[in-house]
Coordinates of C-alpha atoms in Angstrom, one line a residue:
X1 CA 0.0 0.0 0.0
X2 CA 1.4 3.4 -1.0
X3 CA 1.7 6.2 1.4
X4 CA -1.1 8.8 1.1
X5 CA 0.5 12.2 0.5
X6 CA -1.6 15.3 0.4
X7 CA -0.8 19.0 -0.1
X8 CA -0.2 21.0 3.1
X9 CA -3.5 22.8 2.6
X10 CA -6.6 21.8 0.7
X11 CA -7.8 23.9 -2.2
X12 CA -10.8 25.2 -0.2
X13 CA -8.7 26.2 2.8
X14 CA -6.0 27.8 0.6
X15 CA -8.5 29.9 -1.5
X16 CA -10.5 30.7 1.5
X17 CA -7.5 32.0 3.4
X18 CA -6.5 34.1 0.4
X19 CA -10.0 35.6 0.1
X20 CA -10.1 36.4 3.8
X21 CA -6.6 38.0 3.6
X22 CA -7.7 40.0 0.5
X23 CA -10.9 41.1 2.3
X24 CA -8.9 42.2 5.3
X25 CA -6.4 44.2 3.2
X26 CA -9.2 45.7 1.1
X27 CA -11.1 46.7 4.2
X28 CA -8.0 48.3 5.8
X29 CA -7.3 50.2 2.5
X30 CA -10.9 51.5 2.4
X31 CA -10.7 52.4 6.1
X32 CA -7.5 54.4 5.6
X33 CA -9.0 56.1 2.5
X34 CA -12.2 56.9 4.4
X35 CA -10.2 58.3 7.3
X36 CA -8.1 60.4 5.0
X37 CA -11.3 61.6 3.1
X38 CA -13.0 62.5 6.4
X39 CA -10.0 64.4 7.6
X40 CA -9.8 66.3 4.2
X41 CA -13.5 67.0 4.4
X42 CA -13.0 68.5 7.9
X43 CA -10.2 70.7 6.7
X44 CA -12.2 71.8 3.7
X45 CA -15.2 72.5 5.9
X46 CA -13.1 74.6 8.3
X47 CA -11.6 76.5 5.3
X48 CA -15.1 77.3 3.9
X49 CA -16.4 78.4 7.3
X50 CA -13.4 80.5 8.0
X51 CA -13.6 82.3 4.7
X52 CA -17.3 83.0 5.2
X53 CA -16.7 84.1 8.8
X54 CA -14.0 86.6 7.6
X55 CA -16.2 88.1 4.9
X56 CA -19.2 88.5 7.3
X57 CA -17.0 89.9 10.1
X58 CA -15.5 92.4 7.7
X59 CA -18.9 93.6 6.6
X60 CA -20.1 94.0 10.2
X61 CA -17.1 96.0 11.1
X62 CA -17.6 98.2 8.0
X63 CA -21.3 98.7 9.0
X64 CA -20.3 99.8 12.5
X65 CA -17.6 102.1 11.1
X66 CA -20.0 103.7 8.6
X67 CA -22.5 104.2 11.4
X68 CA -20.0 105.8 13.6
X69 CA -18.8 108.1 10.8
X70 CA -22.4 109.0 9.8
X71 CA -23.1 109.8 13.5
X72 CA -20.0 112.0 13.8
X73 CA -21.0 113.8 10.5
X74 CA -24.2 114.9 12.3
X75 CA -22.7 115.4 15.7
X76 CA -22.5 119.2 15.7
X77 CA -25.8 120.0 14.1
X78 CA -29.3 119.4 15.4
X79 CA -30.9 120.1 12.1
X80 CA -29.4 118.2 9.2
X81 CA -28.4 119.7 5.9
X82 CA -29.9 117.3 3.3
X83 CA -27.5 118.1 0.5
X84 CA -24.4 117.6 2.5
X85 CA -25.7 114.4 4.1
X86 CA -26.7 113.0 0.7
X87 CA -23.2 113.6 -0.8
X88 CA -21.6 111.9 2.2
X89 CA -24.1 109.0 2.1
X90 CA -23.6 108.4 -1.7
X91 CA -19.9 108.2 -1.3
X92 CA -20.3 105.7 1.5
X93 CA -22.8 103.6 -0.4
X94 CA -20.7 103.6 -3.5
X95 CA -17.7 102.3 -1.6
X96 CA -19.5 99.7 0.5
X97 CA -22.2 98.0 -1.7
X98 CA -23.5 95.8 1.1
X99 CA -24.8 98.9 2.9
X100 CA -28.3 99.3 1.6
X101 CA -29.3 102.7 3.0
X102 CA -28.5 105.5 5.4
X103 CA -31.3 107.2 7.3
X104 CA -31.7 109.9 9.9
X105 CA -34.5 109.9 12.5
X106 CA -35.4 113.0 14.4
X107 CA -37.2 113.3 17.7
X108 CA -40.1 115.8 17.6
X109 CA -42.9 116.7 20.0
X110 CA -46.4 117.1 18.8
X111 CA -46.0 120.8 18.8
X112 CA -42.9 120.6 16.5
X113 CA -44.6 118.4 13.9
X114 CA -46.2 121.3 11.8
X115 CA -42.9 123.1 11.6
X116 CA -41.0 120.0 10.6
X117 CA -43.5 119.2 7.9
X118 CA -43.2 122.7 6.5
X119 CA -39.4 122.6 6.5
X120 CA -39.4 119.2 4.7
X121 CA -41.9 120.3 2.1
X122 CA -39.9 123.4 1.5
X123 CA -36.8 121.2 1.0
X124 CA -38.5 119.4 -1.9
X125 CA -40.7 116.7 -0.3
X126 CA -44.1 118.2 -1.2
X127 CA -46.1 115.4 0.3
X128 CA -44.1 115.1 3.4
X129 CA -46.2 114.2 6.5
X130 CA -45.7 112.0 9.5
X131 CA -47.4 108.6 9.0
X132 CA -47.2 105.1 10.4
X133 CA -46.0 102.0 8.4
X134 CA -49.4 100.6 7.6
X135 CA -51.4 103.8 7.1
X136 CA -52.7 103.7 10.7
X137 CA -53.6 106.9 12.5
X138 CA -50.9 108.5 14.4
X139 CA -51.0 107.6 18.1
X140 CA -51.0 110.3 20.7
X141 CA -47.6 110.2 22.5
X142 CA -45.1 112.8 23.9
X143 CA -42.7 112.4 21.1
X144 CA -42.6 111.1 17.5
X145 CA -39.6 109.7 15.6
X146 CA -40.0 110.3 11.9
X147 CA -37.5 109.5 9.1
X148 CA -36.2 112.9 7.9
X149 CA -33.4 111.7 5.6
X150 CA -32.9 108.5 3.5
X151 CA -30.3 107.7 0.9
X152 CA -31.1 106.2 -1.5
X153 CA -34.6 107.4 -1.9
X154 CA -37.0 104.6 -3.1
X155 CA -39.3 105.3 -6.0
X156 CA -42.2 105.9 -3.6
X157 CA -40.1 108.0 -1.2
X158 CA -43.2 109.4 0.4
X159 CA -43.6 106.0 2.0
X160 CA -40.2 106.4 3.7
X161 CA -39.9 110.1 4.4
X162 CA -41.9 110.9 7.5
X163 CA -42.3 107.2 8.4
X164 CA -42.6 106.9 12.2
X165 CA -40.1 104.6 13.8
X166 CA -40.9 102.7 16.9
X167 CA -38.6 104.0 19.7
X168 CA -38.5 100.8 21.7
X169 CA -37.8 98.6 18.8
X170 CA -35.3 100.7 16.8
X171 CA -33.9 103.5 19.0
X172 CA -33.9 102.6 22.7
X173 CA -30.4 101.7 24.0
X174 CA -29.7 98.0 23.9
X175 CA -30.2 96.3 27.3
X176 CA -27.1 94.7 28.8
X177 CA -24.6 96.8 26.8
X178 CA -22.4 99.4 28.4
X179 CA -20.1 102.1 27.1
X180 CA -20.1 103.1 23.5
X181 CA -21.8 99.9 22.5
X182 CA -24.7 100.7 24.8
X183 CA -25.6 103.7 22.5
X184 CA -26.2 101.3 19.6
X185 CA -29.4 99.5 18.8
X186 CA -29.7 96.5 16.6
X187 CA -33.2 95.8 15.3
X188 CA -34.7 92.4 14.5
X189 CA -34.8 91.5 10.8
X190 CA -37.8 93.2 9.1
X191 CA -39.2 93.5 5.7
X192 CA -38.5 96.6 3.7
X193 CA -41.2 98.5 1.8
X194 CA -39.5 97.3 -1.4
X195 CA -39.8 93.6 -0.2
X196 CA -36.4 92.3 0.9
X197 CA -35.5 91.6 4.5
X198 CA -33.1 93.9 6.3
X199 CA -32.1 95.0 9.7
X200 CA -31.2 98.4 11.1
X201 CA -28.2 99.5 13.2
X202 CA -28.9 102.8 15.0
X203 CA -27.1 105.2 17.3
X204 CA -27.8 108.7 18.5
X205 CA -26.2 111.8 16.9
X206 CA -27.0 115.5 17.0
X207 CA -26.3 117.2 20.3
X208 CA -23.8 114.8 21.6
X209 CA -23.9 112.2 24.4
X210 CA -26.9 111.7 26.6
X211 CA -27.0 113.9 29.7
X212 CA -27.9 111.9 32.8
X213 CA -29.7 114.9 34.3
X214 CA -31.9 115.4 31.2
X215 CA -35.1 113.7 32.1
X216 CA -36.4 113.9 28.5
X217 CA -33.3 112.3 27.0
X218 CA -33.4 109.5 29.6
X219 CA -37.0 108.8 28.9
X220 CA -37.4 109.6 25.2
X221 CA -34.0 109.5 23.7
X222 CA -31.7 111.8 21.8
X223 CA -32.9 114.5 19.4
X224 CA -31.3 112.9 16.4
X225 CA -30.5 109.3 15.4
X226 CA -28.6 107.9 12.4
X227 CA -29.3 104.4 11.0
X228 CA -27.5 102.0 8.7
X229 CA -29.8 99.6 6.9
X230 CA -28.3 96.4 5.7
X231 CA -30.1 93.8 3.6
X232 CA -29.7 90.4 5.2
X233 CA -28.9 88.8 1.9
X234 CA -25.9 91.2 1.4
X235 CA -24.2 89.4 4.3
X236 CA -24.0 86.2 2.4
X237 CA -20.4 85.3 1.6
X238 CA -19.4 85.8 -2.0
X239 CA -17.1 83.7 -4.1
X240 CA -17.6 80.7 -1.9
X241 CA -19.2 77.6 -3.4
X242 CA -20.8 75.3 -0.9
X243 CA -20.4 71.6 -1.5
X244 CA -23.4 69.4 -1.7
X245 CA -25.0 68.8 1.7
X246 CA -23.6 71.9 3.3
X247 CA -25.8 74.6 4.9
X248 CA -24.8 77.9 6.4
X249 CA -26.9 80.4 8.3
X250 CA -26.4 83.7 10.2
X251 CA -28.6 84.3 13.1
X252 CA -28.9 86.6 16.1
X253 CA -27.4 85.2 19.3
X254 CA -30.4 86.3 21.4
X255 CA -33.2 83.7 21.4
X256 CA -35.9 86.4 21.7
X257 CA -36.8 87.9 18.3
X258 CA -38.0 91.1 20.0
X259 CA -34.4 91.6 21.1
X260 CA -33.0 91.2 17.6
X261 CA -33.2 87.4 17.2
X262 CA -34.0 85.6 14.0
X263 CA -32.3 84.2 11.0
X264 CA -30.6 86.8 8.7
X265 CA -29.8 84.4 5.9
X266 CA -29.7 80.7 5.3
X267 CA -28.0 79.1 2.3
X268 CA -27.5 75.5 1.3
X269 CA -26.3 73.2 -1.5
X270 CA -28.6 70.2 -2.1
X271 CA -29.8 67.6 0.3
X272 CA -28.4 64.2 1.2
X273 CA -30.3 61.0 1.1
X274 CA -31.5 59.2 4.2
X275 CA -29.0 56.5 3.6
X276 CA -26.1 59.0 3.4
X277 CA -27.4 60.7 6.6
X278 CA -27.3 57.3 8.4
X279 CA -23.9 56.2 7.0
X280 CA -21.9 59.4 7.1
X281 CA -21.2 61.9 9.9
X282 CA -22.5 65.4 10.0
X283 CA -19.9 68.2 10.6
X284 CA -21.1 71.2 12.7
X285 CA -19.5 74.5 13.5
X286 CA -21.0 77.4 15.4
X287 CA -18.9 80.6 15.8
X288 CA -20.1 83.9 17.3
X289 CA -18.8 86.9 15.6
X290 CA -16.7 89.2 17.7
X291 CA -19.1 92.2 17.8
X292 CA -20.8 93.5 20.9
X293 CA -23.1 95.7 18.7
X294 CA -24.1 92.9 16.2
X295 CA -24.2 89.7 18.3
X296 CA -24.5 87.3 15.4
X297 CA -23.7 83.6 15.2
X298 CA -22.5 81.8 12.1
X299 CA -23.9 78.3 12.1
X300 CA -22.5 75.8 9.5
X301 CA -23.4 72.2 8.9
X302 CA -22.2 69.7 6.4
X303 CA -23.8 66.3 5.9
X304 CA -21.1 64.2 4.3
X305 CA -22.0 61.7 1.6
X306 CA -20.8 59.5 -1.2
X307 CA -19.5 62.4 -3.2
X308 CA -17.2 63.4 -0.2
X309 CA -15.2 60.2 -0.8
X310 CA -14.7 60.9 -4.5
X311 CA -16.1 58.5 -7.0
X312 CA -12.9 58.4 -9.1
X313 CA -10.7 57.4 -6.2
X314 CA -13.3 54.9 -5.0
X315 CA -13.4 53.4 -8.5
X316 CA -9.6 53.3 -8.7
X317 CA -9.3 51.6 -5.4
X318 CA -12.0 49.1 -6.3
X319 CA -10.3 48.2 -9.6
X320 CA -7.0 47.9 -7.9
X321 CA -8.5 45.6 -5.3
X322 CA -10.1 43.4 -8.0
X323 CA -6.8 43.3 -9.9
X324 CA -5.0 42.4 -6.7
X325 CA -7.5 39.6 -6.0
X326 CA -6.9 38.2 -9.5
X327 CA -3.2 38.3 -9.1
X328 CA -3.5 36.6 -5.7
X329 CA -5.7 33.9 -7.3
X330 CA -3.2 33.3 -10.1
X331 CA -0.4 33.1 -7.6
X332 CA -2.3 30.7 -5.4
X333 CA -3.1 28.6 -8.5
X334 CA 0.5 28.4 -9.4
X335 CA 1.6 27.6 -5.9
X336 CA -1.2 25.0 -5.7
X337 CA -0.1 23.5 -9.0
X338 CA 3.5 23.4 -7.8
X339 CA 2.4 21.9 -4.5
X340 CA 0.5 19.1 -6.3
X341 CA 3.4 18.3 -8.5
X342 CA 5.7 18.2 -5.5
X343 CA 3.4 15.9 -3.7
X344 CA 3.0 13.7 -6.8
X345 CA 6.7 13.6 -7.2
X346 CA 7.2 12.7 -3.5
X347 CA 4.5 10.0 -3.9
X348 CA 6.3 8.6 -7.0
X349 CA 9.6 8.6 -5.1
X350 CA 8.0 6.9 -2.2
X351 CA 6.4 4.3 -4.4
X352 CA 9.7 3.6 -6.0
X353 CA 11.3 3.3 -2.6
X354 CA 8.8 0.7 -1.3
X355 CA 8.1 -1.3 -4.5
X356 CA 10.0 -3.8 -6.6
X357 CA 10.6 -2.2 -10.0
X358 CA 10.2 -5.5 -11.9
X359 CA 7.0 -7.0 -10.4
X360 CA 5.4 -4.0 -8.8
X361 CA 5.2 -5.9 -5.4
X362 CA 6.4 -4.3 -2.2
X363 CA 10.1 -4.7 -1.5
X364 CA 12.0 -5.8 1.5
X365 CA 12.1 -2.3 3.0
X366 CA 8.3 -1.9 3.1
X367 CA 7.8 -5.6 4.2
X368 CA 10.0 -5.1 7.3
X369 CA 8.3 -1.8 8.1
X370 CA 4.9 -3.4 7.8
X371 CA 6.0 -6.4 9.9
X372 CA 7.2 -4.1 12.7
X373 CA 3.9 -2.4 12.7
X374 CA 2.0 -5.7 12.8
X375 CA 4.2 -6.9 15.6
X376 CA 3.3 -3.8 17.7
X377 CA -0.4 -4.2 17.0
X378 CA -0.6 -8.0 17.7
X379 CA 1.4 -7.6 20.9
X380 CA -1.4 -5.4 22.3
X381 CA -4.1 -7.6 20.8
X382 CA -2.5 -10.9 21.9
X383 CA -3.2 -12.3 18.4
X384 CA -1.0 -14.0 15.8
X385 CA -0.1 -13.6 12.2
X386 CA 1.8 -15.6 9.7
X387 CA 4.9 -15.0 7.5
X388 CA 5.0 -17.2 4.4
X389 CA 8.4 -17.5 2.7
X390 CA 8.1 -18.7 -1.0
X391 CA 11.0 -19.8 -3.2
X392 CA 10.3 -20.9 -6.8
X393 CA 11.3 -24.4 -8.0
X394 CA 12.6 -25.0 -11.5
X395 CA 12.9 -21.3 -12.2
X396 CA 16.7 -21.2 -12.7
X397 CA 16.6 -23.5 -15.8
X398 CA 14.0 -21.3 -17.5
X399 CA 16.2 -18.3 -16.8
X400 CA 19.3 -20.0 -18.1
X401 CA 17.7 -21.6 -21.2
X402 CA 15.4 -18.8 -22.4
X403 CA 17.1 -15.7 -21.0
X404 CA 16.5 -13.1 -18.4
X405 CA 13.6 -11.5 -20.4
X406 CA 11.6 -14.7 -20.2
X407 CA 12.6 -15.2 -16.6
X408 CA 11.4 -11.7 -15.8
X409 CA 8.0 -12.4 -17.5
X410 CA 7.6 -15.5 -15.4
X411 CA 8.3 -13.5 -12.3
X412 CA 5.7 -10.9 -13.2
X413 CA 3.1 -13.6 -13.8
X414 CA 3.9 -15.2 -10.5
X415 CA 3.7 -11.9 -8.7
X416 CA 0.3 -11.1 -10.2
X417 CA -1.1 -14.6 -9.2
X418 CA 0.2 -14.2 -5.7
X419 CA -1.4 -10.8 -5.3
X420 CA -4.7 -12.2 -6.5
X421 CA -4.5 -15.3 -4.3
X422 CA -4.4 -13.4 -0.9
X423 CA -6.8 -11.2 0.9
X424 CA -6.8 -7.4 0.4
X425 CA -5.3 -6.8 3.8
X426 CA -2.4 -9.2 3.3
X427 CA 0.9 -8.1 2.0
X428 CA 2.9 -9.7 -0.8
X429 CA 6.6 -8.7 -1.2
X430 CA 9.5 -9.8 -3.4
X431 CA 12.8 -10.0 -1.5
X432 CA 14.9 -10.6 -4.7
X433 CA 15.5 -13.2 -7.3
X434 CA 12.8 -15.8 -7.1
X435 CA 12.0 -15.3 -3.4
X436 CA 8.7 -13.9 -2.2
X437 CA 7.2 -13.3 1.2
X438 CA 3.5 -13.1 2.0
X439 CA 2.4 -11.5 5.3
X440 CA -0.9 -13.0 6.4
X441 CA -2.7 -10.9 9.0
X442 CA -4.9 -12.3 11.7
X443 CA -4.8 -16.0 11.0
X444 CA -7.1 -17.4 13.6
X445 CA -7.2 -21.1 12.7
X446 CA -4.9 -23.8 11.3
X447 CA -7.5 -24.7 8.7
X448 CA -7.7 -21.1 7.5
X449 CA -3.9 -21.1 7.2
X450 CA -3.8 -24.3 5.2
X451 CA -6.5 -22.9 2.8
X452 CA -4.4 -19.8 2.2
X453 CA -1.2 -21.9 1.7
X454 CA -3.0 -24.1 -0.8
X455 CA -4.2 -21.1 -2.7
X456 CA -0.7 -19.7 -2.9
X457 CA 0.7 -23.1 -4.0
X458 CA -1.9 -23.5 -6.7
X459 CA -1.3 -19.9 -8.0
X460 CA 2.4 -20.7 -8.5
X461 CA 2.1 -24.2 -9.9
X462 CA -0.4 -23.4 -12.6
X463 CA 1.2 -23.5 -16.1
X464 CA 2.5 -20.2 -17.4
X465 CA 1.9 -19.6 -21.1
X466 CA 4.2 -17.1 -22.8
X467 CA 5.2 -16.5 -26.4
X468 CA 8.4 -18.5 -25.8
X469 CA 6.6 -21.5 -24.4
X470 CA 4.6 -23.1 -21.6
X471 CA 6.4 -23.3 -18.3
X472 CA 5.6 -25.2 -15.1
X473 CA 7.3 -24.3 -11.9
X474 CA 6.8 -25.2 -8.3
X475 CA 7.2 -23.5 -4.9
X476 CA 8.9 -24.3 -1.7
X477 CA 7.1 -22.7 1.2
X478 CA 8.1 -22.1 4.8
X479 CA 5.7 -20.6 7.4
X480 CA 6.5 -18.8 10.7
X481 CA 4.0 -17.5 13.2
X482 CA 4.1 -14.6 15.5
X483 CA 4.6 -14.9 18.4
X484 CA 5.2 -18.7 18.4
X485 CA 8.3 -18.7 16.1
X486 CA 9.6 -15.2 17.0
X487 CA 8.8 -11.7 18.2
X488 CA 11.0 -9.8 15.8
X489 CA 11.2 -9.3 12.0
X490 CA 14.6 -11.0 11.7
X491 CA 13.5 -14.0 13.8
X492 CA 10.3 -14.5 11.8
X493 CA 12.0 -14.2 8.4
X494 CA 14.8 -16.5 9.5
X495 CA 12.4 -19.2 10.8
X496 CA 10.3 -19.0 7.6
X497 CA 13.4 -19.2 5.4
X498 CA 14.8 -22.2 7.2
X499 CA 11.4 -24.1 6.9
X500 CA 11.3 -23.2 3.2
X501 CA 14.8 -24.6 2.8
X502 CA 13.9 -27.7 4.6
X503 CA 11.0 -28.3 2.3
X504 CA 13.1 -27.5 -0.8
X505 CA 15.7 -30.1 0.3
X506 CA 13.0 -32.6 1.0
X507 CA 11.7 -32.2 -2.6
X508 CA 15.2 -32.7 -4.0
X509 CA 15.6 -35.9 -2.0
X510 CA 12.2 -37.1 -3.2
X511 CA 13.1 -36.4 -6.8
X512 CA 16.4 -38.3 -6.4
X513 CA 14.6 -41.3 -4.9
X514 CA 12.2 -41.4 -7.9
X515 CA 14.9 -41.1 -10.5
X516 CA 17.4 -43.7 -9.0
X517 CA 15.4 -47.0 -9.7
X518 CA 15.1 -46.1 -13.4
X519 CA 18.7 -45.7 -13.7

């Protein structure tokens, strides 16, 4: 029986291991790329937010600076000069486009209203009159706060000039602010008469700073106020393209709309799918602009998605991964083929090492190895087995008369017959020349042994028909039993050989006795 050699790993295990390794490497590659992409997205998000923050902060600073300059321009005069104020305002608006309008509001008592209306009509505003925003009747109150200057004038300027401004909403000092900032007032976003949303930034001008001892000023404000009107949309950052899924809004830091709260603008670039919102993180930044006068908060969000990773790079990594898998499979296939060839070669070498090259039977090396194993097994089982030593009779004359080729053919025929005459578990070996040994396992009875010996003898003594002729040979047989005749390989072979020799000599004596009388 040949030794069963197998590759170190089966095909299933080998390919399975390669696929698991490939999956692990691919997952690690995608994880590294995902980490890099998320880090790049965070940097890009911070860059966009910082650029927007700088633009908005600059516009807010400009608005406050323009307001301070416009207030200083009217600081020494209680009654404004429209022509001078308009030239100044146009220069400011031309330089700073995000400033929508400059206005002046004057505090007047009911007794001063007729005189103000006459002066304004004389200045060119023929239909000037004090009026409320929605055409409602003028309420009775100690002081009114009409708009007496606006640049630019809208097409229906009569709707703006003389418009009464709510003191508490637009002019009263901002609560919680001290110093110069306390003189400013930021309104909540409101809708202009032209339609767009805007907010007003107001501070007193005219006769100077508020006098604590002036009861009127403490209760009803300064005689003159200047305002800067800014469209909320003008604060949107320009030249910045938001990526898909990103939103940005500017809102008042105060939660109460009556104190200037509300959203000034909100911009966004597309929406993400529900799957993307579930799979990818959402980046959020909230920064308060450094302005005590305009306490705004810039809120930015970016819902990352598939486009964040970059389809081109994902496709490249996927193709590279598939190509790597194909290379690994080809490499495994070649290694597998080499391993199979190596095992087959080892099996061939092993077969050559344990088989007789002429007959294909086991040789002496394998026979002794098998006998040692049987000895160990039968020692523990306390059973016996037999060793049959066979030497061919009348073989040497055939070899001498017909040549070695014919002799080799006879040996092959005998070997095949012996192999067919024994059980599958028995072992037939050729020691060399015309000597054979049969290892009979687990022979329980003497009758069974005699039956097996008779089969062996009959197999050998049957006529052998070859092209060169018909040959009849015999066999001398010696039998040794374990453990009766020996407990080692050498002892058993020696006993069987001696018994075979005794039988061969007896046959020679018998043949001599038969031949002698005829002589």
